[in-house]
CSV table of C-alpha atoms and ligand atoms in Angstrom, one decimal:
chain,number,residue,atom,x,y,z
Z,1,MET,CA,179.8,82.9,132.2
Z,2,ALA,CA,178.6,83.6,135.7
Z,3,ALA,CA,180.1,81.5,138.5
Z,4,PHE,CA,178.2,78.4,139.6
Z,5,GLY,CA,175.3,79.4,141.9
Z,6,SER,CA,175.6,83.2,141.5
Z,7,VAL,CA,172.4,83.7,139.4
Z,8,PHE,CA,169.0,83.2,141.0
Z,9,MET,CA,165.5,83.0,139.8
Z,10,PRO,CA,163.6,86.1,141.0
Z,11,LYS,CA,161.2,84.3,143.3
Z,12,MET,CA,161.5,81.6,145.9
Z,13,ALA,CA,159.1,79.5,148.1
Z,14,LEU,CA,159.2,80.4,151.8
Z,15,THR,CA,157.6,79.2,155.0
Z,16,THR,CA,158.2,80.2,158.6
Z,17,PHE,CA,157.8,78.2,161.8
Z,18,GLU,CA,155.9,80.3,164.4
Z,19,ASN,CA,153.8,79.4,167.4
Z,20,THR,CA,154.7,75.7,167.0
Z,21,GLN,CA,153.6,75.4,163.3
Z,22,TRP,CA,154.6,76.1,159.8
Z,23,THR,CA,152.8,78.8,157.9
Z,24,GLU,CA,151.3,78.3,154.5
Z,25,THR,CA,153.9,78.6,151.7
Z,26,ASN,CA,154.5,82.0,150.3
Z,27,ILE,CA,156.1,82.8,146.9
Z,28,VAL,CA,158.3,85.8,147.6
Z,29,SER,CA,161.0,87.8,146.0
Z,30,SER,CA,164.3,86.0,146.3
Z,31,ASP,CA,166.6,89.0,146.6
Z,32,SER,CA,166.1,89.7,150.3
Z,33,ILE,CA,164.7,88.3,153.6
Z,34,GLN,CA,164.0,90.1,156.8
Z,35,LEU,CA,165.9,88.9,159.8
Z,36,HIS,CA,166.4,90.4,163.3
Z,37,PRO,CA,170.2,91.2,163.8
Z,38,GLY,CA,169.9,89.0,166.9
Z,39,ALA,CA,168.6,86.0,165.0
Z,40,HIS,CA,169.8,82.7,166.4
Z,41,VAL,CA,171.4,81.7,163.0
Z,42,LEU,CA,173.6,84.8,162.9
Z,43,HIS,CA,175.1,84.0,166.3
Z,44,TYR,CA,174.9,80.3,166.9
Z,45,SER,CA,174.9,78.9,163.3
Z,46,SER,CA,171.5,77.2,163.5
Z,47,THR,CA,171.5,76.6,159.8
Z,48,CYS,CA,171.3,73.7,157.3
Z,49,PHE,CA,170.7,73.4,153.6
Z,50,GLU,CA,170.5,71.1,150.7
Z,51,GLY,CA,171.7,71.0,147.1
Z,52,LEU,CA,169.8,69.0,144.4
Z,53,LYS,CA,169.1,69.5,140.7
Z,54,ALA,CA,166.3,69.4,138.2
Z,55,PHE,CA,167.0,68.4,134.6
Z,56,ARG,CA,165.3,69.1,131.2
Z,57,HIS,CA,164.7,66.1,129.0
Z,58,ALA,CA,164.6,66.0,125.2
Z,59,ASP,CA,160.8,66.0,125.2
Z,60,GLY,CA,160.8,69.3,127.2
Z,61,SER,CA,159.7,67.7,130.5
Z,62,VAL,CA,161.5,68.7,133.7
Z,63,HIS,CA,162.5,66.2,136.5
Z,64,VAL,CA,164.0,66.6,140.0
Z,65,PHE,CA,166.7,64.0,140.9
Z,66,ARG,CA,166.3,62.1,144.2
Z,67,MET,CA,164.3,64.8,145.9
Z,68,ASP,CA,163.1,62.4,148.7
Z,69,GLN,CA,166.8,61.7,149.7
Z,70,ASN,CA,167.6,65.4,150.0
Z,71,ILE,CA,164.5,66.2,151.9
Z,72,LYS,CA,165.3,63.3,154.3
Z,73,ARG,CA,168.8,64.7,154.8
Z,74,LEU,CA,167.4,68.2,155.5
Z,75,ALA,CA,165.0,66.7,158.1
Z,76,GLN,CA,168.0,64.9,159.7
Z,77,SER,CA,170.2,68.0,159.7
Z,78,SER,CA,167.3,70.0,161.2
Z,79,ARG,CA,166.8,67.4,163.9
Z,80,LEU,CA,170.5,67.2,164.8
Z,81,LEU,CA,170.8,71.0,165.0
Z,82,SER,CA,167.7,71.2,167.2
Z,83,LEU,CA,165.9,73.3,164.6
Z,84,PRO,CA,162.1,72.9,164.4
Z,85,ALA,CA,161.2,69.6,162.6
Z,86,ILE,CA,160.5,70.3,158.9
Z,87,ASP,CA,157.2,69.1,157.3
Z,88,GLU,CA,158.7,66.8,154.6
Z,89,GLU,CA,155.5,66.9,152.5
Z,90,GLN,CA,155.3,70.6,152.5
Z,91,VAL,CA,159.0,70.9,151.5
Z,92,SER,CA,158.4,68.5,148.7
Z,93,THR,CA,155.4,70.6,147.4
Z,94,MET,CA,157.4,73.8,147.8
Z,95,ILE,CA,160.2,72.4,145.6
Z,96,LEU,CA,157.8,71.2,142.9
Z,97,ASP,CA,155.7,74.4,143.0
Z,98,ILE,CA,158.6,76.8,142.6
Z,99,MET,CA,160.2,74.5,140.0
Z,100,ALA,CA,156.9,74.5,138.0
Z,101,GLU,CA,157.0,78.3,138.1
Z,102,TYR,CA,160.5,78.3,136.5
Z,103,ALA,CA,160.3,75.1,134.4
Z,104,SER,CA,161.0,77.1,131.2
Z,105,ASP,CA,164.2,78.5,132.7
Z,106,VAL,CA,165.8,75.1,133.3
Z,107,PRO,CA,168.9,75.0,131.1
Z,108,GLU,CA,169.4,72.3,128.5
Z,109,PRO,CA,171.9,69.5,129.4
Z,110,PRO,CA,174.7,69.7,130.4
Z,111,GLY,CA,173.1,72.6,132.4
Z,112,SER,CA,170.4,72.1,135.1
Z,113,MET,CA,168.4,74.0,137.7
Z,114,TYR,CA,170.3,73.8,141.1
Z,115,ILE,CA,167.8,73.8,144.0
Z,116,ARG,CA,168.9,75.1,147.4
Z,117,PRO,CA,166.5,74.5,150.3
Z,118,THR,CA,167.7,76.4,153.3
Z,119,HIS,CA,166.5,76.2,157.0
Z,120,ILE,CA,167.6,78.8,159.5
Z,121,GLY,CA,166.9,79.6,163.2
Z,122,THR,CA,165.3,83.1,163.4
Z,123,GLU,CA,164.5,83.7,167.0
Z,124,ALA,CA,165.9,87.0,168.2
Z,125,ALA,CA,167.6,85.7,171.4
Z,126,VAL,CA,171.4,86.3,171.8
Z,127,GLY,CA,171.1,84.6,175.2
Z,128,LYS,CA,170.3,81.3,173.6
Z,129,ALA,CA,173.9,80.1,173.0
Z,130,ALA,CA,172.9,76.7,174.5
Z,131,ALA,CA,169.3,76.6,173.6
Z,132,PRO,CA,167.4,76.0,170.3
Z,133,SER,CA,165.7,78.7,168.3
Z,134,LEU,CA,161.9,78.3,168.7
Z,135,THR,CA,161.2,79.9,165.3
Z,136,SER,CA,162.7,79.3,161.9
Z,137,MET,CA,162.5,80.1,158.2
Z,138,LEU,CA,162.7,77.6,155.4
Z,139,TYR,CA,163.0,78.7,151.7
Z,140,ILE,CA,163.8,77.1,148.4
Z,141,LEU,CA,166.2,79.1,146.2
Z,142,LEU,CA,166.7,78.3,142.5
Z,143,SER,CA,169.9,78.9,140.5
Z,144,PRO,CA,170.2,77.9,136.8
Z,145,VAL,CA,173.7,76.4,136.3
Z,146,GLY,CA,175.8,75.4,133.3
Z,147,ASP,CA,178.3,72.7,133.0
Z,148,TYR,CA,180.7,72.6,135.9
Z,149,PHE,CA,183.4,71.7,133.6
Z,150,THR,CA,183.4,74.4,130.9
Z,151,GLY,CA,187.0,74.4,129.7
Z,152,GLY,CA,187.3,70.6,130.1
Z,153,ALA,CA,187.4,68.3,133.0
Z,154,LYS,CA,190.9,68.3,134.6
Z,155,ALA,CA,192.1,65.8,137.1
Z,156,LEU,CA,192.3,67.4,140.6
Z,157,ARG,CA,195.2,67.7,143.0
Z,158,LEU,CA,194.2,66.7,146.5
Z,159,LEU,CA,196.2,67.3,149.7
Z,160,LEU,CA,195.8,64.3,152.1
Z,161,ASP,CA,195.5,65.9,155.6
Z,162,GLU,CA,196.0,63.4,158.5
Z,163,THR,CA,196.1,66.0,161.3
Z,164,GLY,CA,193.2,68.3,160.7
Z,165,MET,CA,189.4,67.6,160.5
Z,166,ARG,CA,186.8,69.0,158.2
Z,167,CYS,CA,184.5,69.6,161.1
Z,168,ALA,CA,183.7,68.3,164.6
Z,169,PRO,CA,183.2,64.5,164.4
Z,170,HIS,CA,179.6,64.6,165.6
Z,171,MET,CA,178.8,67.2,162.9
Z,172,GLY,CA,179.9,65.3,159.9
Z,173,MET,CA,176.6,64.1,158.6
Z,174,ILE,CA,174.8,67.4,159.1
Z,175,LYS,CA,174.8,69.7,156.0
Z,176,SER,CA,175.4,72.9,158.0
Z,177,GLY,CA,177.1,76.2,157.1
Z,178,GLY,CA,179.4,76.0,160.1
Z,179,ASN,CA,181.1,72.9,158.7
Z,180,TYR,CA,182.0,74.7,155.5
Z,181,ALA,CA,183.4,77.7,157.5
Z,182,SER,CA,185.4,75.2,159.6
Z,183,ALA,CA,187.1,73.8,156.5
Z,184,LEU,CA,187.7,77.1,154.7
Z,185,GLY,CA,190.9,78.0,156.6
Z,186,PRO,CA,192.8,74.7,155.9
Z,187,ILE,CA,191.5,74.6,152.2
Z,188,THR,CA,192.6,78.2,151.6
Z,189,LYS,CA,196.0,77.4,153.0
Z,190,ALA,CA,196.4,74.2,151.0
Z,191,LYS,CA,195.5,76.1,147.8
Z,192,ALA,CA,198.1,78.8,148.4
Z,193,GLU,CA,200.9,76.5,149.8
Z,194,VAL,CA,200.8,73.4,147.6
Z,195,GLN,CA,198.4,74.4,144.8
Z,196,ALA,CA,195.9,71.8,145.9
Z,197,ASP,CA,192.4,72.0,144.5
Z,198,GLN,CA,190.9,70.5,147.7
Z,199,ILE,CA,191.8,68.7,150.9
Z,200,LEU,CA,190.9,65.1,151.4
Z,201,PHE,CA,190.4,65.0,155.2
Z,202,CYS,CA,191.9,61.8,156.7
Z,203,PRO,CA,192.1,62.3,160.5
Z,204,ASN,CA,194.5,59.8,162.0
Z,205,GLY,CA,194.9,58.2,158.5
Z,206,ASP,CA,191.1,57.5,158.1
Z,207,VAL,CA,190.1,58.6,154.5
Z,208,GLN,CA,186.8,60.6,154.9
Z,209,GLU,CA,185.8,63.3,152.4
Z,210,THR,CA,186.8,66.6,150.9
Z,211,GLY,CA,185.3,70.0,151.8
Z,212,ALA,CA,182.3,69.5,149.6
Z,213,ALA,CA,182.4,66.0,148.0
Z,214,ASN,CA,182.7,62.3,148.9
Z,215,PHE,CA,185.7,60.3,147.9
Z,216,LEU,CA,185.7,56.9,146.0
Z,217,LEU,CA,188.6,54.7,144.8
Z,218,ILE,CA,188.2,52.6,141.7
Z,219,ASP,CA,190.5,49.6,141.5
Z,220,GLY,CA,189.7,47.5,138.5
Z,221,ASN,CA,186.2,46.1,139.0
Z,222,GLU,CA,186.0,47.2,142.6
Z,223,ILE,CA,184.8,50.5,143.9
Z,224,ILE,CA,185.8,51.3,147.5
Z,225,THR,CA,184.5,54.1,149.7
Z,226,LYS,CA,184.1,54.7,153.5
Z,227,GLY,CA,181.1,53.0,155.0
Z,228,LEU,CA,178.4,55.3,156.4
Z,229,ASP,CA,179.1,56.6,159.9
Z,230,THR,CA,178.4,59.9,161.6
Z,231,SER,CA,181.8,61.5,160.6
Z,232,PHE,CA,181.0,62.6,157.1
Z,233,LEU,CA,178.2,63.7,154.8
Z,234,HIS,CA,176.1,60.9,153.3
Z,235,GLY,CA,176.1,62.0,149.7
Z,236,VAL,CA,173.2,61.3,147.4
Z,237,THR,CA,175.6,61.2,144.4
Z,238,ARG,CA,177.8,58.7,146.4
Z,239,SER,CA,174.8,56.4,146.9
Z,240,SER,CA,173.7,56.8,143.3
Z,241,ILE,CA,177.1,56.0,141.9
Z,242,LEU,CA,177.4,52.9,144.1
Z,243,THR,CA,174.0,51.7,142.9
Z,244,ILE,CA,175.0,52.3,139.3
Z,245,ALA,CA,178.4,50.5,139.9
Z,246,ALA,CA,176.6,47.5,141.3
Z,247,ASP,CA,174.1,47.5,138.3
Z,248,LEU,CA,177.2,47.5,136.0
Z,249,GLY,CA,178.5,44.4,137.7
Z,250,MET,CA,181.2,46.1,139.8
Z,251,THR,CA,182.0,45.0,143.3
Z,252,VAL,CA,181.0,47.7,145.8
Z,253,THR,CA,183.0,47.8,149.0
Z,254,GLU,CA,182.0,50.2,151.8
Z,255,ARG,CA,184.7,50.1,154.5
Z,256,ASP,CA,187.4,52.2,156.1
Z,257,LEU,CA,190.4,53.0,153.9
Z,258,THR,CA,193.7,54.2,155.3
Z,259,VAL,CA,196.0,56.8,153.8
Z,260,ALA,CA,198.7,54.0,153.6
Z,261,GLU,CA,196.5,51.7,151.6
Z,262,LEU,CA,195.3,54.6,149.4
Z,263,LEU,CA,198.9,55.6,148.4
Z,264,GLU,CA,199.8,52.0,147.8
Z,265,ARG,CA,196.8,51.4,145.5
Z,266,ALA,CA,197.3,54.7,143.7
Z,267,ALA,CA,200.6,53.5,142.3
Z,268,LYS,CA,198.8,50.9,140.2
Z,269,PRO,CA,198.4,52.2,136.6
Z,270,GLU,CA,194.7,51.2,136.3
Z,271,VAL,CA,193.5,52.8,139.6
Z,272,GLU,CA,191.2,55.8,139.5
Z,273,ALA,CA,190.1,58.1,142.3
Z,274,VAL,CA,187.0,60.3,142.1
Z,275,LEU,CA,185.1,62.9,144.1
Z,276,SER,CA,181.3,62.7,144.0
Z,277,GLY,CA,178.7,65.5,144.6
Z,278,THR,CA,175.7,67.1,143.2
Z,279,ALA,CA,177.6,70.1,141.7
Z,280,ALA,CA,180.5,68.3,140.1
Z,281,VAL,CA,178.8,64.9,139.6
Z,282,LEU,CA,182.0,62.8,139.4
Z,283,THR,CA,185.4,64.5,139.2
Z,284,SER,CA,188.7,62.6,138.7
Z,285,VAL,CA,191.6,63.0,141.0
Z,286,GLY,CA,195.1,62.9,139.3
Z,287,THR,CA,197.5,63.7,142.2
Z,288,PHE,CA,197.7,63.1,145.9
Z,289,ILE,CA,200.0,65.4,147.9
Z,290,HIS,CA,201.1,63.9,151.2
Z,291,GLU,CA,203.9,65.1,153.5
Z,292,ASP,CA,205.6,67.2,150.9
Z,293,LYS,CA,205.6,64.4,148.3
Z,294,GLU,CA,203.4,64.1,145.2
Z,295,TYR,CA,201.8,60.8,144.1
Z,296,GLN,CA,200.3,60.3,140.7
Z,297,VAL,CA,197.0,58.5,140.9
Z,298,GLY,CA,196.9,55.8,138.2
Z,299,SER,CA,197.5,57.5,134.8
Z,300,GLY,CA,197.1,60.9,136.4
Z,301,GLU,CA,194.3,61.7,134.0
Z,302,PRO,CA,190.5,61.2,134.2
Z,303,GLY,CA,189.9,57.4,133.7
Z,304,PRO,CA,187.5,55.3,131.7
Z,305,ILE,CA,185.5,53.8,134.6
Z,306,ALA,CA,184.8,57.3,136.1
Z,307,GLN,CA,183.8,58.4,132.7
Z,308,LYS,CA,181.4,55.4,132.3
Z,309,LEU,CA,179.8,55.9,135.7
Z,310,ARG,CA,179.4,59.6,135.2
Z,311,GLN,CA,177.8,59.1,131.7
Z,312,THR,CA,175.4,56.5,133.1
Z,313,LEU,CA,174.3,58.8,135.9
Z,314,ASN,CA,173.9,61.7,133.4
Z,315,ASP,CA,171.9,59.5,131.1
Z,316,ILE,CA,169.4,58.8,133.8
Z,317,GLN,CA,169.2,62.4,134.8
Z,318,TRP,CA,168.8,63.6,131.3
Z,319,GLY,CA,166.2,60.9,130.4
Z,320,LYS,CA,168.4,59.2,127.9
Z,321,THR,CA,168.2,55.8,129.7
Z,322,ALA,CA,165.5,54.1,131.8
Z,323,ASP,CA,165.1,55.4,135.4
Z,324,THR,CA,164.9,51.9,136.8
Z,325,HIS,CA,165.3,53.0,140.4
Z,326,ASN,CA,162.6,55.7,140.2
Z,327,TRP,CA,165.1,58.5,141.0
Z,328,LEU,CA,163.2,61.2,139.0
Z,329,THR,CA,160.2,63.2,140.1
Z,330,LYS,CA,158.4,64.9,137.2
Z,331,VAL,CA,157.7,68.6,137.6
Z,332,CYS,CA,155.9,69.1,134.3
A,401,LIG,C1,180.9,67.9,152.6
A,401,LIG,C2,180.2,67.3,151.5
A,401,LIG,N1,180.3,65.9,151.3
A,401,LIG,C3,179.7,65.3,150.3
A,401,LIG,C4,178.8,66.0,149.4
A,401,LIG,C5,178.1,65.3,148.3
A,401,LIG,O1,176.8,65.2,148.6
A,401,LIG,P1,175.7,65.0,147.5
A,401,LIG,O2,176.2,64.0,146.6
A,401,LIG,O3,174.5,64.7,148.2
A,401,LIG,O4,175.7,66.4,146.8
A,401,LIG,C6,178.6,67.4,149.7
A,401,LIG,C7,177.7,68.2,148.9
A,401,LIG,O5,177.6,68.3,147.7
A,401,LIG,C8,179.3,68.0,150.7
A,401,LIG,O6,179.2,69.3,150.9
């Protein structure tokens, strides 16, 4: 099967910001865009994006999950990168229109349509290292995806890194390409040297997040995760899982967590650790690697509470249980 996110629908919705306004949306071929080689994004990384999903229900209808939250985050990323302000209503219409065009291509559960809004600075101006791009392009790419876990969900190995950082501290809550490039070197090294699946970035002992997912610790009836600050990405899955956990009667604690406390709690047999994100939903962590030592997390295997939370989220997304928080937007 093709790798996650490597197959695209043939067309996408696109608008450009020129002369201080957004153009009308165009539906164009998704296999190429035209950019000047001096475009701001190619030199000074004025780029941000989003990742959300649409799901097919048993009655054939198609629904986008928490679209308003992803559009808000795209607006925030654009603002913090000094890109032109997006028109949130237009982006919402672009997503729903392109989704309607490809509704019949949305895979059955556990598959979905992954939606990738992308916003880039296009002004041809290599002299603008310290000034914003006055023009930009925003497009909505679609990629049908299967189950992230074909071959079975395996508990991950995480390297706890107390010295490095995923990205510059003021960039954490921006979903920008540069942050992923910044984390790639350390992650590649951790994969090769200690066979880690991911790094859990914990600068000065402060447990933050991995390269592309948030981190949550489950200790009995309590779920603990870092409170929102500017140092990490405010995941929509994180927020959904916390809401579901509270609905299920769990205690939700948003506060700083140190590596020392994490390792101490991980030794308890009932403890579970998970990563949350749109692509992988909720993935269990089986092992922490810290200063050349390995620590088993709880049983070392995917645990029952993670499974329950994941199932509840999937049931809402797949229309198998009531959408009590109005998280779904119907496409058709
Ligand atoms: C760095 C990072 N943290 C967290 C997340 C999780 O965010 P969300 O749940 O909105 O997908 C992502 C994206 O998936 C990410 O790239």
